[in-house]
Short mmCIF file of C-alpha atoms in Angstrom, two decimals:
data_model
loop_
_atom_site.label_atom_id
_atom_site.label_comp_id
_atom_site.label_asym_id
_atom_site.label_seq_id
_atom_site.Cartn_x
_atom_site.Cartn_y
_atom_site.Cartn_z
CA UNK O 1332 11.16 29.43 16.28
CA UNK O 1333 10.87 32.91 17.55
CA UNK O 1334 8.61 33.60 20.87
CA UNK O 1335 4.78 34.27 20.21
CA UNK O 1336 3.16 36.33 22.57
CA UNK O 1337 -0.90 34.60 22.61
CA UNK O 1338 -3.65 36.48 22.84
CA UNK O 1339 -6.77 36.03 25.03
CA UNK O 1340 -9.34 33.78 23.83
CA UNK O 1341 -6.92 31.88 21.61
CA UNK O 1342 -8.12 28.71 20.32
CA UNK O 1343 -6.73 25.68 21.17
CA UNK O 1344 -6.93 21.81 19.29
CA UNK O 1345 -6.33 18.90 21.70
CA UNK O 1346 -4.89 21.50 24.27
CA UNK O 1347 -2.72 22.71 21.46
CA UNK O 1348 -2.67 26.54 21.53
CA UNK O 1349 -3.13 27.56 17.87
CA UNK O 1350 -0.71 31.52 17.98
CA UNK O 1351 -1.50 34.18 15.58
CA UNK O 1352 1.23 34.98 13.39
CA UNK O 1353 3.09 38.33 13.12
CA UNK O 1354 1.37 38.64 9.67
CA UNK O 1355 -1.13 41.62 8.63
CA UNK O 1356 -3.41 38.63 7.56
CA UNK O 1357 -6.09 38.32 10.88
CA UNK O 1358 -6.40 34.84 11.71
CA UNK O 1359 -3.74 33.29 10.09
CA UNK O 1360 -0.85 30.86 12.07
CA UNK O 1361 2.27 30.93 12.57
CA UNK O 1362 4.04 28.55 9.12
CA UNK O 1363 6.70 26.51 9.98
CA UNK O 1364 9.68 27.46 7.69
CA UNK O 1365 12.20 24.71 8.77
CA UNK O 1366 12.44 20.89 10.78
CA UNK O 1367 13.43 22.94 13.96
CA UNK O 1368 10.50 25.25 13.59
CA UNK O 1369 7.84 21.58 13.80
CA UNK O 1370 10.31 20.00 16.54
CA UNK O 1371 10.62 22.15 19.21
CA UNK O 1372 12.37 21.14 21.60
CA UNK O 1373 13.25 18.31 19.18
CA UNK O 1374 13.74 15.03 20.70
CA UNK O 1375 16.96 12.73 20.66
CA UNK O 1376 17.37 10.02 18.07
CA UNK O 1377 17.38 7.22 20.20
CA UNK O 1378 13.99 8.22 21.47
CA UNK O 1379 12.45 8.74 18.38
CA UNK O 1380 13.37 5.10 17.76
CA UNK O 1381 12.55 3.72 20.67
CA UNK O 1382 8.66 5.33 20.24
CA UNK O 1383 9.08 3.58 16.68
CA UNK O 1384 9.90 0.25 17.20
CA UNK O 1385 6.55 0.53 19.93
CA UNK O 1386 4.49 1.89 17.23
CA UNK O 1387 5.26 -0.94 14.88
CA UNK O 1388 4.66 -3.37 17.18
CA UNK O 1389 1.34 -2.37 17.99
CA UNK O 1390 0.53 -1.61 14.02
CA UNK O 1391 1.75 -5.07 13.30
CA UNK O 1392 -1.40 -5.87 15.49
CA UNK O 1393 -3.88 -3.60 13.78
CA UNK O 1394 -2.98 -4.74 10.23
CA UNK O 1395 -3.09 -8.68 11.85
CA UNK O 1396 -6.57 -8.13 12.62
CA UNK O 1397 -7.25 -5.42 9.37
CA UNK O 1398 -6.32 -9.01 7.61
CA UNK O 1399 -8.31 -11.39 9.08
CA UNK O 1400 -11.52 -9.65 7.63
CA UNK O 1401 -12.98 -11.32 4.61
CA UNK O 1402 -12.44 -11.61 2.10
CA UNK O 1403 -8.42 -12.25 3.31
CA UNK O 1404 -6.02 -10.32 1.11
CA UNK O 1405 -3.63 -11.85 -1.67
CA UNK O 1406 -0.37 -12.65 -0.63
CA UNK O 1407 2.41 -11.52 -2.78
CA UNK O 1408 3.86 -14.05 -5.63
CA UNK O 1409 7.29 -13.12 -5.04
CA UNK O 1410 9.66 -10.50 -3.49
CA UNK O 1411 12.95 -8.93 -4.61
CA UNK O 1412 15.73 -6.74 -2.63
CA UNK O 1413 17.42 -4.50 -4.19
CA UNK O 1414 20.25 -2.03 -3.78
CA UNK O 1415 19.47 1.75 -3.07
CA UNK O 1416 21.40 3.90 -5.13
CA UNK O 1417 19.94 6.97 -4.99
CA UNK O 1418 20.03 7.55 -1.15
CA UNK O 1419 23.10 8.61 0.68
CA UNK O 1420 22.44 5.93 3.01
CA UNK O 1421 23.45 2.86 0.97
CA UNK O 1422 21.78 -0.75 1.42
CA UNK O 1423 19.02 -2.66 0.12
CA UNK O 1424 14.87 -2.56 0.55
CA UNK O 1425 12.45 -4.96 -0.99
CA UNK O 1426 9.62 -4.82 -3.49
CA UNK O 1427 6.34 -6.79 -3.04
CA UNK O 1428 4.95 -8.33 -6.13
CA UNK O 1429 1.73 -9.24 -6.25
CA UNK O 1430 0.30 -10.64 -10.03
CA UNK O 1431 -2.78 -11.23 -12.06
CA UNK O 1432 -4.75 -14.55 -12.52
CA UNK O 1433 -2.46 -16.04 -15.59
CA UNK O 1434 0.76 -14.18 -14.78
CA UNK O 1435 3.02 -17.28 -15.43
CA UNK O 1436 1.73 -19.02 -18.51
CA UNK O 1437 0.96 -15.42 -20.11
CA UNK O 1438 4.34 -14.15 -19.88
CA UNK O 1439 6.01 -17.51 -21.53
CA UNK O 1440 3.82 -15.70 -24.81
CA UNK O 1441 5.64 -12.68 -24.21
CA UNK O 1442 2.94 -10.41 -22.72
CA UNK O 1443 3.25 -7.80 -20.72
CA UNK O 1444 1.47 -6.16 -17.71
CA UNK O 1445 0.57 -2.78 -16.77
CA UNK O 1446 2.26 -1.93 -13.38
CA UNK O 1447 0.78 -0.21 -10.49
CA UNK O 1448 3.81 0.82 -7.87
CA UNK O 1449 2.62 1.59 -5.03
CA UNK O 1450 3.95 3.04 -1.27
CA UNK O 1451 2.39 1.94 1.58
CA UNK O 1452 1.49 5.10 4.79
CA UNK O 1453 2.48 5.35 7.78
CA UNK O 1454 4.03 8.87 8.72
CA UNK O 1455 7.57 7.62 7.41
CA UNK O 1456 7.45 5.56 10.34
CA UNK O 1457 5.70 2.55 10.55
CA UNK O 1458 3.97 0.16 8.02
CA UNK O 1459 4.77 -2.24 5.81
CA UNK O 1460 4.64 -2.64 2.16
CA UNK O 1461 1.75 -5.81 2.32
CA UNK O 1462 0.05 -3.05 4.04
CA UNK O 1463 -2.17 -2.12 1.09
CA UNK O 1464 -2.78 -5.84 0.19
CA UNK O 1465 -6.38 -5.04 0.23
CA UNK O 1466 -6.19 -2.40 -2.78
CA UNK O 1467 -3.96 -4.89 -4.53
CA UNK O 1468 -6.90 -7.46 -5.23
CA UNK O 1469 -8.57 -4.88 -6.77
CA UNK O 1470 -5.22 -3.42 -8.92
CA UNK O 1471 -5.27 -7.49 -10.10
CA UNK O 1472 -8.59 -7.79 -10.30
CA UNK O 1473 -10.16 -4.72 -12.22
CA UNK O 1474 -6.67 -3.36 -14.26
CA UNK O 1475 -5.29 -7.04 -14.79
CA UNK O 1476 -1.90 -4.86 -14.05
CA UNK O 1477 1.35 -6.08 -11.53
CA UNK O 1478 0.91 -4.34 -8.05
CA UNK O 1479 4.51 -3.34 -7.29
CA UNK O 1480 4.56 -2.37 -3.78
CA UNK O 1481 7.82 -1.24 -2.20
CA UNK O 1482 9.18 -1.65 1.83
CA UNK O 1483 11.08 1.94 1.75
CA UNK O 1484 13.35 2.54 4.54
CA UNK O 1485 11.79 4.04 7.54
CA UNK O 1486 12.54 6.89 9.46
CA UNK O 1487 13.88 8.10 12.24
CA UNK O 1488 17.02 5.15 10.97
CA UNK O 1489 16.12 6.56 7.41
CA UNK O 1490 14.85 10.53 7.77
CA UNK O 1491 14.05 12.65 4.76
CA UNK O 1492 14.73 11.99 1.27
CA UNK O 1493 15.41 8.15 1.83
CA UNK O 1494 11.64 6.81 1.11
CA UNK O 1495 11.66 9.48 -1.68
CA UNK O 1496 15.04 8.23 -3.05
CA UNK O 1497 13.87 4.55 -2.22
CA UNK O 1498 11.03 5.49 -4.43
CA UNK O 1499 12.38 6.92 -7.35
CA UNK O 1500 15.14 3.70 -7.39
CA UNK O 1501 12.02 1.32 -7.27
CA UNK O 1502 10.89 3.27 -10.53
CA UNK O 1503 14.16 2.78 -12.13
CA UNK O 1504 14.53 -0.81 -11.36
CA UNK O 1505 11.01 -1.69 -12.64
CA UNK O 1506 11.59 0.32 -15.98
CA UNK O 1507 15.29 -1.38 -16.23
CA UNK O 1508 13.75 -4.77 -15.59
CA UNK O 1509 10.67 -4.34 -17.10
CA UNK O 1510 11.72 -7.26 -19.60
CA UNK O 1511 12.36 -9.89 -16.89
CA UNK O 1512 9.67 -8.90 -15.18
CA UNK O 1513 6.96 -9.10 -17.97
CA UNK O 1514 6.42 -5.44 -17.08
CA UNK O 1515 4.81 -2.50 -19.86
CA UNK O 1516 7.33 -0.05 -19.13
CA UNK O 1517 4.68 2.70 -21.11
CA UNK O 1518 1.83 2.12 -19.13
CA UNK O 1519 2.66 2.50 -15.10
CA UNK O 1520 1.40 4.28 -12.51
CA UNK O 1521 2.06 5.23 -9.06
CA UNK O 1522 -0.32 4.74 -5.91
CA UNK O 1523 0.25 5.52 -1.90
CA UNK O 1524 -1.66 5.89 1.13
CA UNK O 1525 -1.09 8.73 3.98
CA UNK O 1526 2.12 9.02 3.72
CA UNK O 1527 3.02 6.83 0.50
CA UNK O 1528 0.30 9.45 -1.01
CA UNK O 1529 3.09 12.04 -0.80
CA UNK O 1530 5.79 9.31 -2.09
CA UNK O 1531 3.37 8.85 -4.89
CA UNK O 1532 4.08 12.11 -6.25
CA UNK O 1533 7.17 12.61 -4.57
CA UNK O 1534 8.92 10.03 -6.49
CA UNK O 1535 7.74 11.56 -9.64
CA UNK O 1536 9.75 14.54 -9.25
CA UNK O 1537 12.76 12.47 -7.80
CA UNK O 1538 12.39 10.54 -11.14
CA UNK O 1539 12.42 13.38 -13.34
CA UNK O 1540 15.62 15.27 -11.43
CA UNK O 1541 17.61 12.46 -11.65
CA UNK O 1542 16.19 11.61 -15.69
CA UNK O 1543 17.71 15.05 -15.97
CA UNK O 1544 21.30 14.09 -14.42
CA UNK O 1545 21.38 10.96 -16.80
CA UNK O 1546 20.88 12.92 -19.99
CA UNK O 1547 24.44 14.97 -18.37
CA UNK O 1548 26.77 13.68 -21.07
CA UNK O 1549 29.06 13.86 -17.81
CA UNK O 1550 27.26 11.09 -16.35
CA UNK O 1551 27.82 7.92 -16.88
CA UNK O 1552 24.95 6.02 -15.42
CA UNK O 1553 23.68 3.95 -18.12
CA UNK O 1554 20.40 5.33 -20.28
CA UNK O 1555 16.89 4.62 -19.21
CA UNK O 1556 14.74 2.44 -21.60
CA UNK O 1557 12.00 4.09 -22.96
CA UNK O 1558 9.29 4.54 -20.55
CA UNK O 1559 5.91 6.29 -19.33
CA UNK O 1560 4.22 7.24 -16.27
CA UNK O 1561 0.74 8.00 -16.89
CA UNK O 1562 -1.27 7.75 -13.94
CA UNK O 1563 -1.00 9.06 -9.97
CA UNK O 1564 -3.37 7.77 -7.83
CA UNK O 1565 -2.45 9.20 -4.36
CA UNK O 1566 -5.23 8.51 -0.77
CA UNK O 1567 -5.33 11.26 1.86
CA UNK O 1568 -1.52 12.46 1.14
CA UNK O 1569 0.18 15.28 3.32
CA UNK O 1570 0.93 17.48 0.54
CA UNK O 1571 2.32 20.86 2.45
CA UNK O 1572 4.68 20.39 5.48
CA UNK O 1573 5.00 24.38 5.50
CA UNK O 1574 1.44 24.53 7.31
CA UNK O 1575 1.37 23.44 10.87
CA UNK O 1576 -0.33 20.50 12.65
CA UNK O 1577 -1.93 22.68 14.89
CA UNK O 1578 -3.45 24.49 11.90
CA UNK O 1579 -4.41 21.36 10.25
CA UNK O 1580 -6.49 20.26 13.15
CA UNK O 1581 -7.76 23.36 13.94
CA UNK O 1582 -9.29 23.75 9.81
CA UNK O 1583 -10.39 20.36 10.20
CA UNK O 1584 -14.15 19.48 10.60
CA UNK O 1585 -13.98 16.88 13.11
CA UNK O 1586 -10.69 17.89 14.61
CA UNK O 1587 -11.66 15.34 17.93
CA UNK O 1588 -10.77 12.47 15.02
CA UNK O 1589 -7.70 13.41 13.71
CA UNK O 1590 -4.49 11.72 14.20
CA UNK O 1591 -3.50 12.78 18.05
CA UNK O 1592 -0.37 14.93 18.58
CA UNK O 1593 1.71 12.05 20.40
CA UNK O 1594 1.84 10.35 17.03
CA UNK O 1595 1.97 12.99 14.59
CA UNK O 1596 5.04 14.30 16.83
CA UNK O 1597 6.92 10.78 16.42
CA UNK O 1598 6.11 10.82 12.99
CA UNK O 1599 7.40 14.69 12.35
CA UNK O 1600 10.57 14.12 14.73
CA UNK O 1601 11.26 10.72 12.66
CA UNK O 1602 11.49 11.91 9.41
CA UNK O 1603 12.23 15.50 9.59
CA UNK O 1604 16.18 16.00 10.02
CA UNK O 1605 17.93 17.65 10.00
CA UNK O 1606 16.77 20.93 11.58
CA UNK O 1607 17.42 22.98 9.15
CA UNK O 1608 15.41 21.03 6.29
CA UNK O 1609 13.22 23.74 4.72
CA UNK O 1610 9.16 22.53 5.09
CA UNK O 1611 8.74 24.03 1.45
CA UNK O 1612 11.44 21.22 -0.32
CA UNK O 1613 9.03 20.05 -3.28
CA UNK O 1614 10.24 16.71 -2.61
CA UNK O 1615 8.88 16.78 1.16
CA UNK O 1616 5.91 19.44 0.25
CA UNK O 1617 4.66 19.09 -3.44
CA UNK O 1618 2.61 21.95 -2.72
CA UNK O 1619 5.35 24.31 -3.02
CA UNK O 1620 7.08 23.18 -6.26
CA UNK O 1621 7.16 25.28 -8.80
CA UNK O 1622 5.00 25.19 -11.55
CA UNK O 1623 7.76 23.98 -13.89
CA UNK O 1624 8.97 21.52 -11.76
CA UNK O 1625 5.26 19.76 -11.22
CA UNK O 1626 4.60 20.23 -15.08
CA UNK O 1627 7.63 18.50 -16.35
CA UNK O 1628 7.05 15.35 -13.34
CA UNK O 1629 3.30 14.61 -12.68
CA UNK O 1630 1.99 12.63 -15.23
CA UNK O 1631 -0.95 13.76 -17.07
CA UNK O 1632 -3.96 11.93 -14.82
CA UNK O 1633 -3.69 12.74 -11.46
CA UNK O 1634 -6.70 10.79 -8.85
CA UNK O 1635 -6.65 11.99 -5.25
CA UNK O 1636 -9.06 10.58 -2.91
CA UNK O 1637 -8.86 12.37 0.65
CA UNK O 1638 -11.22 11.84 3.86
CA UNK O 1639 -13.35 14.67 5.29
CA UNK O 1640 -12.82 14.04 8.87
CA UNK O 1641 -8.96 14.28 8.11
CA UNK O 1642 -6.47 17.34 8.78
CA UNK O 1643 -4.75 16.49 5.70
CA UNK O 1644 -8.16 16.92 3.45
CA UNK O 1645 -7.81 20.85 2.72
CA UNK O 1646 -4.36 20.48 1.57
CA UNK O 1647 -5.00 17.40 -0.89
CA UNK O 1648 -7.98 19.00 -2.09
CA UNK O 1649 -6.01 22.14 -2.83
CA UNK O 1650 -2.91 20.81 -4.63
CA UNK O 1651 -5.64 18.34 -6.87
CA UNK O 1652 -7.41 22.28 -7.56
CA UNK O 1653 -3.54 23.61 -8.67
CA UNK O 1654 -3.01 20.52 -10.89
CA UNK O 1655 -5.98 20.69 -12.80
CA UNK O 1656 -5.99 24.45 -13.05
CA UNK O 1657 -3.82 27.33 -15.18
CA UNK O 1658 -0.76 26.43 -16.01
CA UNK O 1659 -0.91 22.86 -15.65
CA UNK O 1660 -3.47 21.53 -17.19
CA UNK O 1661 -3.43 18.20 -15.54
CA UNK O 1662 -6.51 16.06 -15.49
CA UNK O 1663 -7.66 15.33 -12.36
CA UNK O 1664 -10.42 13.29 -10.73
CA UNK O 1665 -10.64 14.40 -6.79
CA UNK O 1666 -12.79 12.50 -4.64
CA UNK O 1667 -13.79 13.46 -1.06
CA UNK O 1668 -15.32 10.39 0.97
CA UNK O 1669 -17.35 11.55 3.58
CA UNK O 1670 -17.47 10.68 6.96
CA UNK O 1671 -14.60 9.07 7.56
CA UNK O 1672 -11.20 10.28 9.24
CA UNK O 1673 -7.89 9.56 7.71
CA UNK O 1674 -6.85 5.81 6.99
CA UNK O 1675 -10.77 5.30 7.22
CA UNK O 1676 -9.79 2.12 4.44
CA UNK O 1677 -7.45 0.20 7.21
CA UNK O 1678 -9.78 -0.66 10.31
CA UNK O 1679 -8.48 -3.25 12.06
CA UNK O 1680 -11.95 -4.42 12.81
CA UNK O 1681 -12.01 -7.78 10.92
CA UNK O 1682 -16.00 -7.89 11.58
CA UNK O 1683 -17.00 -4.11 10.36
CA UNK O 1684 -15.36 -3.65 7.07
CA UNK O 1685 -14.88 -0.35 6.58
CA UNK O 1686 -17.46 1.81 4.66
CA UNK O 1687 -16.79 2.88 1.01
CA UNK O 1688 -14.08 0.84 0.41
CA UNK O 1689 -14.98 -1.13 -1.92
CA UNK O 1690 -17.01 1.25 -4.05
CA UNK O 1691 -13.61 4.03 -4.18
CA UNK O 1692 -11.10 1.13 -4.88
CA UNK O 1693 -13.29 0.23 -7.50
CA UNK O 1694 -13.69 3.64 -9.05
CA UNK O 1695 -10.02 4.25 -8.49
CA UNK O 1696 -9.24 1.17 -10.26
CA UNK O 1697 -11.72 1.69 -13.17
CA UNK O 1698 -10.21 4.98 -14.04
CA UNK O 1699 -6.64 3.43 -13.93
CA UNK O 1700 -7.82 0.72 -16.29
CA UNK O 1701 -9.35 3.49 -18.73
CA UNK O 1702 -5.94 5.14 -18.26
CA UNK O 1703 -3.92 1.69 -19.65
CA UNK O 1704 -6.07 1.51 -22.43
CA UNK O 1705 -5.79 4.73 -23.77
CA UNK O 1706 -2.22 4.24 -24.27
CA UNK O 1707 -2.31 1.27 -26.71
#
């Protein structure tokens, strides 16, 4: 990133100086246009996962306690691993399957479930997919639909596109299975927090690229089963990498309660690499994709719920505004909860549950079910 001379009186978030950029536009920063551009100086590898496996210890902690509130969170029924084929970094991750009341005897008859697949947050970084055991009850409870929720690989072992290629697998495996699994491969959706938000549309377009390599008569994976996504619902997702943290903070309301820079840094170093990634890649910043390419991939209902004491709120808001608008068409329910700051839903306070929750899970899940029954 080129040298920027400041100015006097510059602002500054969290001792952050925020630079003008070289731009005729007054008041505008300086935009990121590559990894090295948000990691600079960028740290070592070995670092970055040394900071990691600290964070996830102490979030293994926070969601202990996050837990312990009542009413407790389901378990899942059952997990299964399986293989990544997507990513160039072959192995295996796991999917969390949680299942309504009557899962067992119902499918001997044949019937099959909705599916919600979801991707728990976490920068990349951290987190866990039981993380978002909490929303699950009410996926069961209100949509009578599977909860599919899926351990991606984590960065900085697994940097960008593994949780997106992990994601788009996870699609493909539920669709392929959806027999087995007692799964209604035309009536899914896709759900994430943070940064499973961004997977949650992410994996969309993922999907759809590599739909597009199948139907290569050249190809010779084997077809896809017919199929239907019809639903997003993505909480507080980064949506735009190409606009810097400082920025964020400094647009933010309550920039004093917004993720600190120590984090965000681990996160950024972790899962952007190489240093020449481009911050406008649709499948790291849906933002930037083109019309055509968010047309053909997002689904036709789009719900976005995003915090007001959160950096990422202007950007979510903004890309829920594009969807719905010219030439897209989508329809789209945004929903700003106010007073809260981003991941407001996870306290770790087991004796203050956190405000809203219930009443925004519910609505989400309401306008999912409404969703799965308009498609009979």
């Amino acid at each position: 990133m080129p040298d920027v001379k400041l100015v006097p009186n510059i602002p500054t978030v969290e001792g952050i100086p925020i630079p003008p950029t070289t731009t005729k536009d007054e008041g505008s920063w300086l935009r990121p246009q590559t990894a090295d551009d948000v990691n600079n100086p960028a740290s070592s590898r070995w670092y970055l996962k040394a900071q990691a496996s600290a964070l996830r210890s102490g979030q293994y902690i926070g969601m202990t306690l996050h837990y312990l509130a009542s009413p407790r969170p389901p378990n899942p029924n059952f997990t299964l691993t399986i293989p990544s084929l997507l990513s160039k970094y072959k192995g295996t991750f796991t999917l969390q399957f949680y299942t309504p009341k009557g899962y067992e005897e119902a499918s001997k008859h044949g019937k099959r479930y909705p599916a919600v697949v979801n991707f728990h947050g976490g920068g990349f970084t951290i987190g866990n997919g039981t993380d978002d055991a909490r929303f699950a009850r009410y996926v069961l409870d209100t949509c009578d639909a599977i909860f599919v929720s899926v351990d991606y690989r984590l960065a900085p072992e697994y940097p960008f596109p593994t949780a997106v290629d992990d994601a788009a697998d996870a699609l493909f495996y539920i669709i392929r299975q959806s027999a087995d699994l007692h799964i209604d491969p035309m009536k899914l959706a896709t759900s994430g927090f943070s940064a499973g938000g961004n997977i949650a549309i992410t994996a969309t377009l993922r999907f759809n690229e590599h739909l597009k390599e199948i139907a290569d008569p050249e190809n010779k994976t084997p077809p896809v089963p017919d199929h239907k996504i019809r639903a997003i619902a993505t909480w507080y997702p980064v949506t735009d990498y190409s606009v810097s943290r400082a920025e964020k903070r400094a647009t933010c309301v309550k920039p004093e309660h917004t993720l600190p820079p120590t984090m965000t840094n681990l996160f950024d170093g972790s899962y952007l690499y190489p240093g020449d990634l481009r911050m406008d890649h649709p499948w790291l910043s849906p933002s930037r994709a083109s019309d055509e390419e968010l047309k053909d991939a997002i689904p036709e209902n789009v719900l976005v719920y995003t915090c007001e004491w959160d950096m990422l709120q202007k950007e979510g808001e903004a890309f829920a505004k594009r969807l719905a608008a010219e030439p897209l068409n989508k329809t789209v329910h945004h929903r700003m909860i106010p007073g809260v700051p981003h991941g407001w839903d996870k306290s770790p306070d087991p004796l203050k549950p956190a405000m809203h929750t219930q009443e925004v899970y519910t609505d989400c899940c309401r306008k999912l079910l409404s969703i799965f029954n308009a498609a009979d």
